[in-house]
PDB file of C-alpha atoms in Angstrom:
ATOM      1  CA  UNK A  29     111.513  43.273  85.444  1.00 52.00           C
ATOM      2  CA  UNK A  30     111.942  40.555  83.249  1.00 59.00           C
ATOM      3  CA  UNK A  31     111.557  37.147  83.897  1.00 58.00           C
ATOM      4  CA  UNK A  32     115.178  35.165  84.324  1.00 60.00           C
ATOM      5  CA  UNK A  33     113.673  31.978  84.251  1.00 62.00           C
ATOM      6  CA  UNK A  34     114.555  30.916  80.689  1.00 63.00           C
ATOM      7  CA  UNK A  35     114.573  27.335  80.551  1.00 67.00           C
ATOM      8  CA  UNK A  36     110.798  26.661  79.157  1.00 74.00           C
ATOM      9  CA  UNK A  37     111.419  28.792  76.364  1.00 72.00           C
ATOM     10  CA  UNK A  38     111.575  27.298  72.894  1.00 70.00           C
ATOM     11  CA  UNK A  39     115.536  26.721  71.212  1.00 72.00           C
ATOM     12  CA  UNK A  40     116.399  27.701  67.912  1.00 72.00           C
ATOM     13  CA  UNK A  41     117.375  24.992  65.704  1.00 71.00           C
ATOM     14  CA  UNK A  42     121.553  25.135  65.996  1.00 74.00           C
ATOM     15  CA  UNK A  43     123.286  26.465  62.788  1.00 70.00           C
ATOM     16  CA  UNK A  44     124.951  23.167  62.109  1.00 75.00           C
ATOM     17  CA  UNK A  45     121.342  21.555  61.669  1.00 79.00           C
ATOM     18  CA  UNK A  46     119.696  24.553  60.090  1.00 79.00           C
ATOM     19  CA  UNK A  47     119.099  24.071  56.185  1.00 85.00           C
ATOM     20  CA  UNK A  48     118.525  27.496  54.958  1.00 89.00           C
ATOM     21  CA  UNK A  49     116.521  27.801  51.514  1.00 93.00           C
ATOM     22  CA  UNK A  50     118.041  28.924  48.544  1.00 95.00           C
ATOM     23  CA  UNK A  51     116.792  32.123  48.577  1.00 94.00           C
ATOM     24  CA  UNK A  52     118.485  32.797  52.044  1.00 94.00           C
ATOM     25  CA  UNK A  53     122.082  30.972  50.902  1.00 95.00           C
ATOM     26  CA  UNK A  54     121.674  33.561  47.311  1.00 97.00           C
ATOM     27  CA  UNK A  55     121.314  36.331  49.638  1.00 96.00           C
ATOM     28  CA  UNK A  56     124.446  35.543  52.051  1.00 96.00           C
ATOM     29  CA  UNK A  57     126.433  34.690  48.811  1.00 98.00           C
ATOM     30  CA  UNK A  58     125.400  38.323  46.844  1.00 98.00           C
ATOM     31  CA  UNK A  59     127.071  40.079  50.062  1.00 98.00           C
ATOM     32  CA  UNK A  60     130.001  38.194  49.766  1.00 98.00           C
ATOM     33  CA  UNK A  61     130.463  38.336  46.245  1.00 98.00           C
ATOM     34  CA  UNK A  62     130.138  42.045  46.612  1.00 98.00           C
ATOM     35  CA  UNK A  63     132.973  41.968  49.003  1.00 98.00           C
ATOM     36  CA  UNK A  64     135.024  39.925  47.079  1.00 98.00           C
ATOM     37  CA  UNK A  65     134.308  42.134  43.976  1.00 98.00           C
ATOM     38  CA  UNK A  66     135.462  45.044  45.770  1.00 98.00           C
ATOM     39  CA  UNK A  67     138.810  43.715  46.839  1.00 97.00           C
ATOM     40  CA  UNK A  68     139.357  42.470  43.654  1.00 97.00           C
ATOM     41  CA  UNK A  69     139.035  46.133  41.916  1.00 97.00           C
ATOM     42  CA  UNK A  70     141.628  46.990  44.880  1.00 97.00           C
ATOM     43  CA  UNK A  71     144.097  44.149  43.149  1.00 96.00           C
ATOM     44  CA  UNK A  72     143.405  45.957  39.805  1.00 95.00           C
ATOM     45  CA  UNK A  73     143.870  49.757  41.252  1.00 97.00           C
ATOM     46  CA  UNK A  74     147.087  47.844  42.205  1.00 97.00           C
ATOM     47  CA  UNK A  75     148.032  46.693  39.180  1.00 95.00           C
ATOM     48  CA  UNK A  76     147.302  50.086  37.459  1.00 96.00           C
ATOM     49  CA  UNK A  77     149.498  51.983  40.006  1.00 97.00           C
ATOM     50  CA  UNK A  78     152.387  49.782  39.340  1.00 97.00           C
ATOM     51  CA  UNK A  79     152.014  50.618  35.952  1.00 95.00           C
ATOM     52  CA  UNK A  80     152.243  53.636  36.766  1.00 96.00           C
ATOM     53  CA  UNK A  81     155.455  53.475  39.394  1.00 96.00           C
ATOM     54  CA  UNK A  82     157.851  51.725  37.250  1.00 95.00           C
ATOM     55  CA  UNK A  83     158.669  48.932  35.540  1.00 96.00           C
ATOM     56  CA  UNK A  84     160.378  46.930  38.865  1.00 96.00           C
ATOM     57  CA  UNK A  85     156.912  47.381  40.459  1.00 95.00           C
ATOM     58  CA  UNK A  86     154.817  46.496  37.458  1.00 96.00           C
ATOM     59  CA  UNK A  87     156.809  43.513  36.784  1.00 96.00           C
ATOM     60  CA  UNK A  88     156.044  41.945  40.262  1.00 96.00           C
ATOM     61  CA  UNK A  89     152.257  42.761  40.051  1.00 96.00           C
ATOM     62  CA  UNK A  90     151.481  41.955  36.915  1.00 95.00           C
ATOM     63  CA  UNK A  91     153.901  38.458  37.282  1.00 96.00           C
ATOM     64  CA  UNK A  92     151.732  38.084  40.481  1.00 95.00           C
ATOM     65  CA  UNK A  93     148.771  38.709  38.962  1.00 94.00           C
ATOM     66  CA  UNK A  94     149.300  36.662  35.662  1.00 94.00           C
ATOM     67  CA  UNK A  95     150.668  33.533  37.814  1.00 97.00           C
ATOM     68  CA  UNK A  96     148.619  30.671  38.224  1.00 97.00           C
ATOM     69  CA  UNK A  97     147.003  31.914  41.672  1.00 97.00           C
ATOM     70  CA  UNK A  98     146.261  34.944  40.369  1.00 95.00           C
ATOM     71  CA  UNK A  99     144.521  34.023  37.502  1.00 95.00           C
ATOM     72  CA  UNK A 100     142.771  31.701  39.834  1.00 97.00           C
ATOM     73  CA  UNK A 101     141.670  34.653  41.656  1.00 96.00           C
ATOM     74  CA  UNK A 102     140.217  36.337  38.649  1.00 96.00           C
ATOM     75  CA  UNK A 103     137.901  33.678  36.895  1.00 97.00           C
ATOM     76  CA  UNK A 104     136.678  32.972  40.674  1.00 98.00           C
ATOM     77  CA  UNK A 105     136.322  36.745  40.485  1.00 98.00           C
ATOM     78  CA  UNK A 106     134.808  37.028  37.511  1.00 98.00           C
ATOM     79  CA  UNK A 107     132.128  34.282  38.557  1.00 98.00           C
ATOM     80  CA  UNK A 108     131.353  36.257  41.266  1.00 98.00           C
ATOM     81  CA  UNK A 109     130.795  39.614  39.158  1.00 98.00           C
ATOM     82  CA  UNK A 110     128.187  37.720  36.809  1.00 99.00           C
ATOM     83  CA  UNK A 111     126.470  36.256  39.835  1.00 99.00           C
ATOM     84  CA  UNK A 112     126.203  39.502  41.433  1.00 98.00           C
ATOM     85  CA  UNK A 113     124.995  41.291  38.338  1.00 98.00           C
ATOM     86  CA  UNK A 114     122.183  38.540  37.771  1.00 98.00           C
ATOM     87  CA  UNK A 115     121.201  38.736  41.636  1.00 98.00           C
ATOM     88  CA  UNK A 116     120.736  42.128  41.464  1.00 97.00           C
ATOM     89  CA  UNK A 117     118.540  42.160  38.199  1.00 98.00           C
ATOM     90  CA  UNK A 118     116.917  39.809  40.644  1.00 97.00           C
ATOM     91  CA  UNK A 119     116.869  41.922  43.059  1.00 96.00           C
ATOM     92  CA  UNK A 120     115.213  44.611  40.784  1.00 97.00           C
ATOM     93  CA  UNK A 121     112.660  42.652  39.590  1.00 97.00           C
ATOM     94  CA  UNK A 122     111.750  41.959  42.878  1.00 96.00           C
ATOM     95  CA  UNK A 123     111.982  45.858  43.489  1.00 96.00           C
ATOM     96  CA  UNK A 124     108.958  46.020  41.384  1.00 96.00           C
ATOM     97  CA  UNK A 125     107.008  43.567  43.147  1.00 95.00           C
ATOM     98  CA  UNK A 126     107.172  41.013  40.778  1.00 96.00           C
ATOM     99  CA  UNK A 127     108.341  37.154  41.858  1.00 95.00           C
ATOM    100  CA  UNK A 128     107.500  36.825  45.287  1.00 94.00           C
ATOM    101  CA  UNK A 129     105.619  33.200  44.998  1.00 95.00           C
ATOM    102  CA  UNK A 130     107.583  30.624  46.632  1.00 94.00           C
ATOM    103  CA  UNK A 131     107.832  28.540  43.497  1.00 95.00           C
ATOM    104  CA  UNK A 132     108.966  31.844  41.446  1.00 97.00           C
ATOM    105  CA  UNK A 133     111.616  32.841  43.866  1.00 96.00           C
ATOM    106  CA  UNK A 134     113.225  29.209  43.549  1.00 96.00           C
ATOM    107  CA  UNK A 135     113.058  29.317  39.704  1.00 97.00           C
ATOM    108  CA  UNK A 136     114.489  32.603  39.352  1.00 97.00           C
ATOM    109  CA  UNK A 137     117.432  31.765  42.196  1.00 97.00           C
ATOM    110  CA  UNK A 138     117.950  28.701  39.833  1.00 98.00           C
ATOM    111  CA  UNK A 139     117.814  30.519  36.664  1.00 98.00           C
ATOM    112  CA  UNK A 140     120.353  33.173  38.207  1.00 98.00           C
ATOM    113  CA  UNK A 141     123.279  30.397  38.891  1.00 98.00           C
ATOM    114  CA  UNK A 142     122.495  28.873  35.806  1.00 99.00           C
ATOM    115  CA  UNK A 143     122.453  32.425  33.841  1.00 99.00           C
ATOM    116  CA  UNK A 144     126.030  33.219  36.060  1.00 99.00           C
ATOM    117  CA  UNK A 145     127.295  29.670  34.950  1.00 98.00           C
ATOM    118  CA  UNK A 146     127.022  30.145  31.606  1.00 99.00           C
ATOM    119  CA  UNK A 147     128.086  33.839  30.872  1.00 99.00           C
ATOM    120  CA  UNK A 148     131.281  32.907  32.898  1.00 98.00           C
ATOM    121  CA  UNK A 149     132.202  30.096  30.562  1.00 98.00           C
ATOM    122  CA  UNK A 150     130.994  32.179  27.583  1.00 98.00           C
ATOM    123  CA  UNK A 151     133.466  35.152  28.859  1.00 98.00           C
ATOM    124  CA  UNK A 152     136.396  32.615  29.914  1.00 97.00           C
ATOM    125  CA  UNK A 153     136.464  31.274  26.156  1.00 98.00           C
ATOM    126  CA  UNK A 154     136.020  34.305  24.656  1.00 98.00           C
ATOM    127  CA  UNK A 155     139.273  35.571  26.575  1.00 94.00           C
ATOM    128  CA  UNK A 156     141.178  32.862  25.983  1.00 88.00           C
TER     129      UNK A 156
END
């Protein structure tokens, strides 16, 4: 049986203290941003069966949608669709083996937000 006695055995470092490299936060924020990209596309499915119900029903979506908290909600959605189309070219790259130096995966992870940062202000002017 196994031993009970736990209390010589080593502690891992407590999530409050735990810095975790950029790689590791990219990765976390990629699943969320996938989550948040597919409730999102539920708000537009919304929006495009309220079109489709009437004008009553359209009028509250899209007024909900076009308010200030909804457009809110899509340019923080929109952010998160370029980040989590430039993580997963990174992701593909790495597919082929390529970029798995230390140094390269930090410059890449850098060169991802920065890519993400820029196409989202690039898309938010061309928009407006």
């Amino acid at each position: 049986m196994a031993d009970v006695n736990r209390g010589n055995r080593p502690l891992s470092p407590h999530l409050t203290i735990y810095k975790l490299p950029l790689s590791g936060s990219m990765s976390i924020m990629h699943r969320i941003t996938g989550v948040g990209l597919g409730l999102t596309a539920l708000l537009v499915v919304w929006w495009f069966l309220a079109l489709s119900a009437g004008p009553g029903s359209f009028g509250f979506a899209d007024g909900l949608i076009t308010s200030w908290i909804g457009g809110l909600v899509m340019i923080v959605s929109l952010g998160a669709l370029w980040y989590h189309f430039f993580t997963g070219l990174r992701h593909l790259v790495w597919d082929s083996g390529i970029g798995f130096d230390r140094a390269q995966v930090n410059r890449s992870g850098i060169w991802v937000l920065a890519a993400a940062g820029v196409m989202t202000v690039i898309t938010l002017i061309a928009a407006f």
